[in-house]
Short mmCIF file of C-alpha atoms in Angstrom, two decimals:
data_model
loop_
_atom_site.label_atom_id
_atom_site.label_comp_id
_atom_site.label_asym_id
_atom_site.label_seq_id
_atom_site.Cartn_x
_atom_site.Cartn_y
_atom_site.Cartn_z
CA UNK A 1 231.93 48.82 68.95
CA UNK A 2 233.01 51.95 70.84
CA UNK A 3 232.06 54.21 67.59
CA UNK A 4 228.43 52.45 67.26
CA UNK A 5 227.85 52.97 70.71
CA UNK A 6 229.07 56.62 71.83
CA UNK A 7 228.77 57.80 67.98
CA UNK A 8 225.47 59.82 68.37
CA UNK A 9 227.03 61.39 72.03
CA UNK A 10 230.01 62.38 70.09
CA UNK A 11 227.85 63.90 67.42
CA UNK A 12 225.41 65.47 69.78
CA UNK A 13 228.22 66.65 71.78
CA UNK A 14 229.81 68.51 68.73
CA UNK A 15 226.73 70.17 67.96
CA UNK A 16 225.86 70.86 71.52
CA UNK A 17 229.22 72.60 71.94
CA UNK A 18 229.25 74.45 68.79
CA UNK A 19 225.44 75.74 69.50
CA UNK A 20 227.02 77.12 73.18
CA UNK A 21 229.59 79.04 71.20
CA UNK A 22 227.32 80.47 68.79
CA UNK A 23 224.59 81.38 71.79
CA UNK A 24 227.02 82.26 74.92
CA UNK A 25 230.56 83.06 73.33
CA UNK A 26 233.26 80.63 74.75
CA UNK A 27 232.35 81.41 77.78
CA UNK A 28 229.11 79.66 77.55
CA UNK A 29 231.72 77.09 75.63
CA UNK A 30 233.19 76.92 78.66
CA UNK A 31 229.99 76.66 80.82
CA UNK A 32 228.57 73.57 78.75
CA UNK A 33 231.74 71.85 79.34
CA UNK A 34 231.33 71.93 83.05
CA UNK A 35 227.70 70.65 83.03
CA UNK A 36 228.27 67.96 80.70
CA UNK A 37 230.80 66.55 83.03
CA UNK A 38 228.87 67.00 86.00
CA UNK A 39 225.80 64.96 84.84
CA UNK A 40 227.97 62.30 83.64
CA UNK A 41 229.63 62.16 86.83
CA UNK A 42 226.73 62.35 88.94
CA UNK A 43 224.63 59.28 86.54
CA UNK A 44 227.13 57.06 86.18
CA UNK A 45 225.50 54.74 88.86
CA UNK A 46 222.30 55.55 87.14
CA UNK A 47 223.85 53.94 83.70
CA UNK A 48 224.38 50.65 86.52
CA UNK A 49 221.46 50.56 87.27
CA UNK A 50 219.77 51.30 83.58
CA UNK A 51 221.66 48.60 82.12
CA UNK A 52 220.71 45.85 84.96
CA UNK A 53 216.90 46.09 83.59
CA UNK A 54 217.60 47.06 80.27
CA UNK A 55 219.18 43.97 79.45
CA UNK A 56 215.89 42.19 80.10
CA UNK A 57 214.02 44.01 77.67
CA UNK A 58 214.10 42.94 73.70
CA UNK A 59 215.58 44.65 71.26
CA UNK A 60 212.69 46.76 69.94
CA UNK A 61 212.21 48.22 73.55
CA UNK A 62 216.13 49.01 74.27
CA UNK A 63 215.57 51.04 70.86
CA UNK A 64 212.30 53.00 72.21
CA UNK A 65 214.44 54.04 75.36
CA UNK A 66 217.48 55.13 73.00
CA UNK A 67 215.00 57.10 71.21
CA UNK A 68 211.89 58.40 72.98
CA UNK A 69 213.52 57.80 76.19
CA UNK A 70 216.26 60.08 75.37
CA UNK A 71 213.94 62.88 74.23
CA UNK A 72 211.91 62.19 77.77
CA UNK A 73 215.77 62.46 79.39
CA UNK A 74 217.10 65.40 77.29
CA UNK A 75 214.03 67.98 76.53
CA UNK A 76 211.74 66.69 79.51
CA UNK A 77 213.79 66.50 82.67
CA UNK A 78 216.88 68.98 81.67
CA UNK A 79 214.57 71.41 79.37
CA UNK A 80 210.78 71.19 80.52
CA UNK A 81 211.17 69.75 83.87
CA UNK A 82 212.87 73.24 85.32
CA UNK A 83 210.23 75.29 83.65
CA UNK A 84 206.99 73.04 85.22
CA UNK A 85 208.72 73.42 88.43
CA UNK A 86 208.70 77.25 88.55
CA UNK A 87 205.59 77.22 86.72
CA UNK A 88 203.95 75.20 90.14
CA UNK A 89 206.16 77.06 92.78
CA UNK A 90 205.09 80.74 91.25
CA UNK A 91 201.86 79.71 90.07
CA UNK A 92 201.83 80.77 86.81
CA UNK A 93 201.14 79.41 82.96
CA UNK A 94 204.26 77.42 81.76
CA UNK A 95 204.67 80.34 78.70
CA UNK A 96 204.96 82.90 81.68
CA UNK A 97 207.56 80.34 83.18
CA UNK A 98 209.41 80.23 79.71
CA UNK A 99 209.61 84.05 78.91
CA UNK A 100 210.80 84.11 82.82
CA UNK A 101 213.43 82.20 82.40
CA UNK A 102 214.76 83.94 78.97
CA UNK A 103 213.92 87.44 80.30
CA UNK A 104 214.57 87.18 84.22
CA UNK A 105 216.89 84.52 84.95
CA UNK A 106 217.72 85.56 88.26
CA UNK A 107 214.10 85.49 89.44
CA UNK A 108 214.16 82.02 87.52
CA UNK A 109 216.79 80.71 89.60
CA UNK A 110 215.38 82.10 93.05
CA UNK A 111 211.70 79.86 92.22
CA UNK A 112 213.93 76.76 91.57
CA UNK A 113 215.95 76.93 94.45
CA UNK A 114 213.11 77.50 96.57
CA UNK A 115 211.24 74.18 95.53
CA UNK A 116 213.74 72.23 96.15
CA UNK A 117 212.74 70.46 99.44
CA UNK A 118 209.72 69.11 97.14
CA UNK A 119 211.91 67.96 94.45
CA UNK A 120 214.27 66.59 97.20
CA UNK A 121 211.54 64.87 99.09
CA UNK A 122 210.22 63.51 96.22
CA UNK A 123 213.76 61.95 94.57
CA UNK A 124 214.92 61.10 97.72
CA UNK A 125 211.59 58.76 98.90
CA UNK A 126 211.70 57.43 95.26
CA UNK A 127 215.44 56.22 95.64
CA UNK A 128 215.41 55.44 99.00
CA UNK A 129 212.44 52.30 98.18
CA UNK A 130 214.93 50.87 95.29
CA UNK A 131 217.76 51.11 97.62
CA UNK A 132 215.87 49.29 100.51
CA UNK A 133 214.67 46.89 98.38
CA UNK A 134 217.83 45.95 96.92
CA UNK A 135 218.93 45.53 100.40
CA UNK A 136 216.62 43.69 101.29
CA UNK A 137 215.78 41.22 98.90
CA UNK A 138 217.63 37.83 99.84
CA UNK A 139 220.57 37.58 96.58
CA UNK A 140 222.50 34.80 95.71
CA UNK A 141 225.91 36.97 94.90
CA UNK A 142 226.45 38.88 98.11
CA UNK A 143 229.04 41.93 98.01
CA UNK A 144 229.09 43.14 101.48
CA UNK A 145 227.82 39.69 102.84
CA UNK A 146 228.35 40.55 106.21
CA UNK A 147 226.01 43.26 105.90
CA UNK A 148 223.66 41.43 103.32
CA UNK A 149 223.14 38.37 105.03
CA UNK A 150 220.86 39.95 108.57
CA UNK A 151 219.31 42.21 105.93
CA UNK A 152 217.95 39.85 103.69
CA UNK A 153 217.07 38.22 106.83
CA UNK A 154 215.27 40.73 107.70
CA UNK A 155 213.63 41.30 104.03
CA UNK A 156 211.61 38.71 104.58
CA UNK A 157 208.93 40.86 107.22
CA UNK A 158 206.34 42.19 104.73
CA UNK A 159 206.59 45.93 104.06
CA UNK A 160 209.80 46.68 106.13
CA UNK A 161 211.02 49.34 103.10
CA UNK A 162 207.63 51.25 102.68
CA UNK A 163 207.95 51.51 106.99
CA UNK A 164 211.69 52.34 107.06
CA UNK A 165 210.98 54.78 104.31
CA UNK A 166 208.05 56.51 105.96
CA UNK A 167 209.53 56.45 109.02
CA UNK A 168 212.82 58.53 107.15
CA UNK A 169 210.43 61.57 105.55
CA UNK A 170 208.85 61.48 109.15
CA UNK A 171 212.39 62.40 110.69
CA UNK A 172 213.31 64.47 107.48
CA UNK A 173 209.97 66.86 107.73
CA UNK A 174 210.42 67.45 111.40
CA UNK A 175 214.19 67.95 111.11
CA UNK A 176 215.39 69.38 107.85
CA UNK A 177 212.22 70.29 107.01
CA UNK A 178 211.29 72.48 109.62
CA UNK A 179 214.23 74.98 108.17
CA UNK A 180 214.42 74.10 104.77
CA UNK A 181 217.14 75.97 102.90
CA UNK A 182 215.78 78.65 100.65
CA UNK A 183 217.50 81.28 98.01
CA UNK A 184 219.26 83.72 99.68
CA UNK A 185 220.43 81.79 102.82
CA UNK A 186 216.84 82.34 104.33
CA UNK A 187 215.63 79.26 106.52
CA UNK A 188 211.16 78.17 105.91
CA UNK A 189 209.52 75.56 107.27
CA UNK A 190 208.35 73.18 104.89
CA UNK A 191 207.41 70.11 106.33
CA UNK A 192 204.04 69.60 105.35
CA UNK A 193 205.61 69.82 101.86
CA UNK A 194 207.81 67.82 101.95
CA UNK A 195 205.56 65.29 103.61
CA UNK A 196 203.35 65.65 100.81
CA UNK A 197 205.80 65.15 98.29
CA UNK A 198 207.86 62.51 100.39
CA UNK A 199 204.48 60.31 99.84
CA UNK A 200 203.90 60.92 96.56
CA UNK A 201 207.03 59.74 95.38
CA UNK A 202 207.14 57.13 97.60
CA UNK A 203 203.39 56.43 96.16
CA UNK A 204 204.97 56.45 92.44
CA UNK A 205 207.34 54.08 93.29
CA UNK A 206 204.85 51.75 94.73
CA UNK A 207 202.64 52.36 91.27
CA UNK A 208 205.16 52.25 88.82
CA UNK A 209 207.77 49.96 90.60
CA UNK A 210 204.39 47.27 91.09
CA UNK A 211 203.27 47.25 87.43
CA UNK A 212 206.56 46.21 86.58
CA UNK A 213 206.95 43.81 88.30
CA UNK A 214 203.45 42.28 87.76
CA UNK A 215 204.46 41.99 84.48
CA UNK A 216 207.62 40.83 84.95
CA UNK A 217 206.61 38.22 87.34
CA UNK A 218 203.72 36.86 84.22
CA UNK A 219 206.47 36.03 82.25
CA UNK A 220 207.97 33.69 84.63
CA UNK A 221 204.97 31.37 83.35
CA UNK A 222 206.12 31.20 79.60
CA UNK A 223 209.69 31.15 81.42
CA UNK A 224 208.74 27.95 82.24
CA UNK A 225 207.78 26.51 79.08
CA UNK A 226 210.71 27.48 77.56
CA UNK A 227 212.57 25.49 79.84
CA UNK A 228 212.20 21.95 78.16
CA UNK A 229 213.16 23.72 74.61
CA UNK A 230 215.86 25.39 76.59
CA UNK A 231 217.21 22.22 77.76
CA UNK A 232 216.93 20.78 74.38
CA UNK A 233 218.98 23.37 72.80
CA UNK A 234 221.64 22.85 75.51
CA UNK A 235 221.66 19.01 74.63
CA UNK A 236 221.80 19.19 70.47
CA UNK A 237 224.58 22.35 71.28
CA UNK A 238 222.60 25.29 69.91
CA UNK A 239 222.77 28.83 71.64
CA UNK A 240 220.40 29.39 73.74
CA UNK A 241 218.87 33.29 73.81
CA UNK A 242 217.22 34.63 77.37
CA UNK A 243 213.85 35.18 77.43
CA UNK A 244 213.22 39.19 77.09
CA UNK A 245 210.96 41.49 78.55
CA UNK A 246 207.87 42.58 75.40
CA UNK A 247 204.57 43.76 75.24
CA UNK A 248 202.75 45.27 78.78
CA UNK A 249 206.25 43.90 80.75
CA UNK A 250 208.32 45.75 78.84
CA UNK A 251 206.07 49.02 78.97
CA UNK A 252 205.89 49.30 82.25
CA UNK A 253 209.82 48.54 82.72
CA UNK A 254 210.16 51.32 80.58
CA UNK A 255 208.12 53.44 82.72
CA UNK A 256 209.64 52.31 85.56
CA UNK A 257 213.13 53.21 83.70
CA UNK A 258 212.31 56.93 82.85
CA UNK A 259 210.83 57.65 86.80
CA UNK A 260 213.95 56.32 87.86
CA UNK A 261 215.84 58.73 85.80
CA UNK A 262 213.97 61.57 86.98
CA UNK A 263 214.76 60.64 90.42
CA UNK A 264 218.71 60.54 89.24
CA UNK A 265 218.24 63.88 87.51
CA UNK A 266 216.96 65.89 89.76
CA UNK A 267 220.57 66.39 91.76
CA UNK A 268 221.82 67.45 88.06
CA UNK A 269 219.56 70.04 87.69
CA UNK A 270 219.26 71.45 90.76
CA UNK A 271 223.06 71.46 90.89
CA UNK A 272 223.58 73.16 87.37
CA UNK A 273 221.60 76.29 89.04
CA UNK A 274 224.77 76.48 90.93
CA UNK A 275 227.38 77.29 87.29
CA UNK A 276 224.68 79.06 85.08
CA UNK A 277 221.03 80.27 85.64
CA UNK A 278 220.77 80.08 81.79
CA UNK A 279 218.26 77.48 80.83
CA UNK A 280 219.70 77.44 77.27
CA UNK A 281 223.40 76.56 78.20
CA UNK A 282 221.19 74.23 81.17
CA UNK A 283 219.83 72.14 78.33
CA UNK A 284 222.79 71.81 76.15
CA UNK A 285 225.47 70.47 78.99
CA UNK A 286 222.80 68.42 80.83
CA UNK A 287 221.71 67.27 77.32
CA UNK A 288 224.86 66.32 76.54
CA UNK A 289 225.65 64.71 79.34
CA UNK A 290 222.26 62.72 79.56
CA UNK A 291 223.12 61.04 76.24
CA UNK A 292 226.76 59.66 77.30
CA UNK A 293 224.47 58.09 80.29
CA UNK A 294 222.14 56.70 77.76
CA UNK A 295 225.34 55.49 75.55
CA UNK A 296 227.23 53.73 78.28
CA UNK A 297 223.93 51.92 79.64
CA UNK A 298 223.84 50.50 75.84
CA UNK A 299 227.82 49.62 76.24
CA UNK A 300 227.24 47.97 79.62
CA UNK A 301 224.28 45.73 78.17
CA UNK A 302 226.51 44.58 74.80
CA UNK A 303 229.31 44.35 76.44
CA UNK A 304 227.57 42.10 79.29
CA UNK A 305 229.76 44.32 81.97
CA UNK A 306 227.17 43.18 84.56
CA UNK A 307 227.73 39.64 84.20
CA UNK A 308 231.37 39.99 84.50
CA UNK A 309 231.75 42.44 87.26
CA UNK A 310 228.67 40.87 89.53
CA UNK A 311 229.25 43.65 92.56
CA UNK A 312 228.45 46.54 90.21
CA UNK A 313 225.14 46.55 90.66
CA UNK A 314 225.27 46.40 94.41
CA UNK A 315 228.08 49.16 94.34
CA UNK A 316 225.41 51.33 92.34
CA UNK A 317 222.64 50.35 94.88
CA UNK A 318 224.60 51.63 97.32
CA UNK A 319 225.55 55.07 95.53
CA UNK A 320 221.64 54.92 94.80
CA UNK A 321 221.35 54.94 98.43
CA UNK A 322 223.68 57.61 99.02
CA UNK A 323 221.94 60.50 97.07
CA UNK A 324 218.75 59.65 98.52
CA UNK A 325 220.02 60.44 101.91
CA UNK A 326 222.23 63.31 100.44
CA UNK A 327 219.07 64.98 98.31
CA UNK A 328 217.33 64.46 101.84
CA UNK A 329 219.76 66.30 103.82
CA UNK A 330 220.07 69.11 101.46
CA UNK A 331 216.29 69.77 102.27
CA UNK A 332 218.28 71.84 104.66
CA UNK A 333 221.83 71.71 104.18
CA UNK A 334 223.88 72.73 100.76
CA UNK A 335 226.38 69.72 99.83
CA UNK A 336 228.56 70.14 96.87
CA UNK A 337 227.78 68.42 93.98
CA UNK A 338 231.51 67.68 93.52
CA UNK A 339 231.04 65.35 96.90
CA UNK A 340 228.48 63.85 95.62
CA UNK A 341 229.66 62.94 92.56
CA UNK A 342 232.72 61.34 93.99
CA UNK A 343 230.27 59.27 96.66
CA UNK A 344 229.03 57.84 93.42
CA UNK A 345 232.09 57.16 91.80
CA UNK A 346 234.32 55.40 94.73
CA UNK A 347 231.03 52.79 95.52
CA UNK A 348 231.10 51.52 91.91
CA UNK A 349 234.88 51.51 91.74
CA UNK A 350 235.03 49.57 94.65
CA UNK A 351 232.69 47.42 93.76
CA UNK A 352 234.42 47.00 90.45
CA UNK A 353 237.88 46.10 92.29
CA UNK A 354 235.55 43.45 94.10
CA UNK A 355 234.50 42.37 91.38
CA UNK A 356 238.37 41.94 89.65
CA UNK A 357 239.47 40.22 92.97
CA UNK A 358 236.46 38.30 92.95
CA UNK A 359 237.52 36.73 89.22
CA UNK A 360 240.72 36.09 89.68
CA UNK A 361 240.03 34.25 92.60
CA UNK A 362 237.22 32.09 91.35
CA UNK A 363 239.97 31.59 87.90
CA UNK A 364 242.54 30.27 90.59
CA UNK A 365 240.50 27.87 92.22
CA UNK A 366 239.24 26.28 88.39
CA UNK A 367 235.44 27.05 89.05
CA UNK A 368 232.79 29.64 88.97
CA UNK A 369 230.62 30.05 92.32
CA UNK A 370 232.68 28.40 94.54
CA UNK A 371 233.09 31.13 97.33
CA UNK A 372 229.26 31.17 97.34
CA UNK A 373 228.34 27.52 97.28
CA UNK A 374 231.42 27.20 100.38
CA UNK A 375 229.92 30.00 102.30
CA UNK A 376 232.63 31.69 102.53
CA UNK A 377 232.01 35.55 102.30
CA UNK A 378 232.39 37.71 99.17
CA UNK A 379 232.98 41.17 98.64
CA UNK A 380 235.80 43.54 100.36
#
């Protein structure tokens, strides 16, 4: 199972290191490494997240985003997406952007850096919307129920994210903003950019986040009439398979799926400008590291981790939440990527020892559910 999975990371990862030798020595060895382990630190919630709607999808869709998914993931976001940004920030043709970032890398690196508070503003509005709307949408499985519960609640006023959001890149352009962090240590004010590209994210997520679940929410019809052959199969002891995501549904959820991984990749590649300002060695650890994502969403799905460990989701909702406030602050502050890596990490490990405790306890008292259906609280 673990070879099936992770088999096409392990190749890609030979040949990924291998290429770094031959290109940068084993110092660019060295380099690709480093990367590698960044992105997979920095996506694991992303993987979370990944699995909890690619589960829903049928099988010929989960293969589409193991294949042209991981091209979009690999050569558009860790390749391309660097090279369109310094195309747009210098104005120029995205060859001229290319043969700047073989021939003047340092030059390269200065035009990234200084669209950042875009790319931030961006990222951070798209993120932000999942995370409110996670928070607020009114679950049966609560983690942090005393937290949950008043938010949910609250949920229920129409539009509450899209105002709590706005009224975030409102604060963020006339704080942060107003002296963004630019290469060099120099300060700018870029609040009307990152206004405008606080909205448009926020206005992708609306778009793309919408046709999904239109789509979704049309299938709850044929949901339906599967129910009586459902309940049939239950009775006469036959397995009974979930209804999956196809067609226009699962399009759009796949949409919805590579947007989101934008958003998560952005952090990555603004980061990796802090080990190399080599595009080449860029590509090859972020490459790397975007497939072992891909890989463990897969395991996570077969293995039906979610299902098991019910708080992971909310524990990577929560790291979700986290970058967008971190990718919003570094509008004008730096933060190390090793911090927020680790921000990441301890959410979904606590939520995974919540998750352990939460088992054993429903195991010692004979019956699945029964913290929820008492009221009693869940979570830590």
């Amino acid at each position: 199972m673990l070879l099936k999975t992770f088999g096409w990371s392990f190749v890609v990862t030979a040949l990924g290191l291998v290429a770094a030798v031959l290109y940068g020595g084993w110092a660019g060895f060295g380099v690709v490494a480093i990367l590698s382990i960044l992105e997979i630190s920095l996506s694991f919630d992303n993987a979370v997240v990944n699995a909890g709607i690619l589960k829903k999808m049928n099988a010929f869709w989960q293969k589409i985003f193991l294949t042209i998914g991981i091209l979009i993931a690999v050569f558009g976001m860790r390749l391309v997406f660097p090279v369109v940004i310094v195309a747009l920030s210098a104005k120029i043709g995205p060859i001229e952007a290319v043969d700047l970032a073989m021939t003047d890398k340092d030059r390269y690196q200065e035009l990234v850096t200084d669209a950042h508070p875009s790319i931030a503003a961006f990222g951070g509005m798209f993120l932000l919307m999942i995370f409110l709307n996670f928070l607020f949408e009114d679950r049966e499985i609560k983690w942090l129920a005393w937290i949950e519960r008043p938010l949910a609640k609250l949920g229920r006023v129409d539009m509450l994210s899209v105002c709590i959001a706005l009224i975030v890149l409102l604060v963020s352009a006339m704080t942060f903003a107003s002296q963004a962090h630019q290469h060099g240590g120099t300060y700018a004010n870029k609040a009307e950019t990152v206004l405008l590209a606080g909205i448009a994210g926020l206005i992708t997520y609306l778009i793309v986040g919408g046709l999904s679940s239109f789509f979704e929410d049309k299938l709850e019809e044929g949901e339906e009439r599967e129910h009586e052959a459902e309940e049939e199969a239950k009775r006469a002891g036959k397995p009974v398979s979930a209804v999956k995501l196809a067609g226009k549904a699962a399009f759009f959820m796949f949409l919805y799926l590579e947007v989101l991984d934008a958003s998560f990749s952005f952090d990555g590649v603004i980061g990796a400008f802090a080990i190399t300002n080599d595009i080449v060695l860029m590509a090859l650890g972020l490459g790397i590291g975007a497939m072992y994502v891909r890989s463990l969403t897969v395991y996570l799905v077969r293995q039906g981790t979610l299902d098991d460990y019910v708080y992971l989701e909310h524990g990577a909702h929560y790291a979700i939440g986290a970058l967008a406030v971190i990718l919003l602050v570094t509008i004008r502050f730096q933060i190390s990527e090793l911090i927020t890596g680790l921000i990441g990490v301890v959410l979904i490990g606590l939520s995974f020892w919540s998750s352990v405790r939460r088992n054993k306890r429903l195991a010692a008292e004979g019956g699945e559910g029964t913290e929820e259906k008492a009221g009693i609280p869940s979570g830590v």
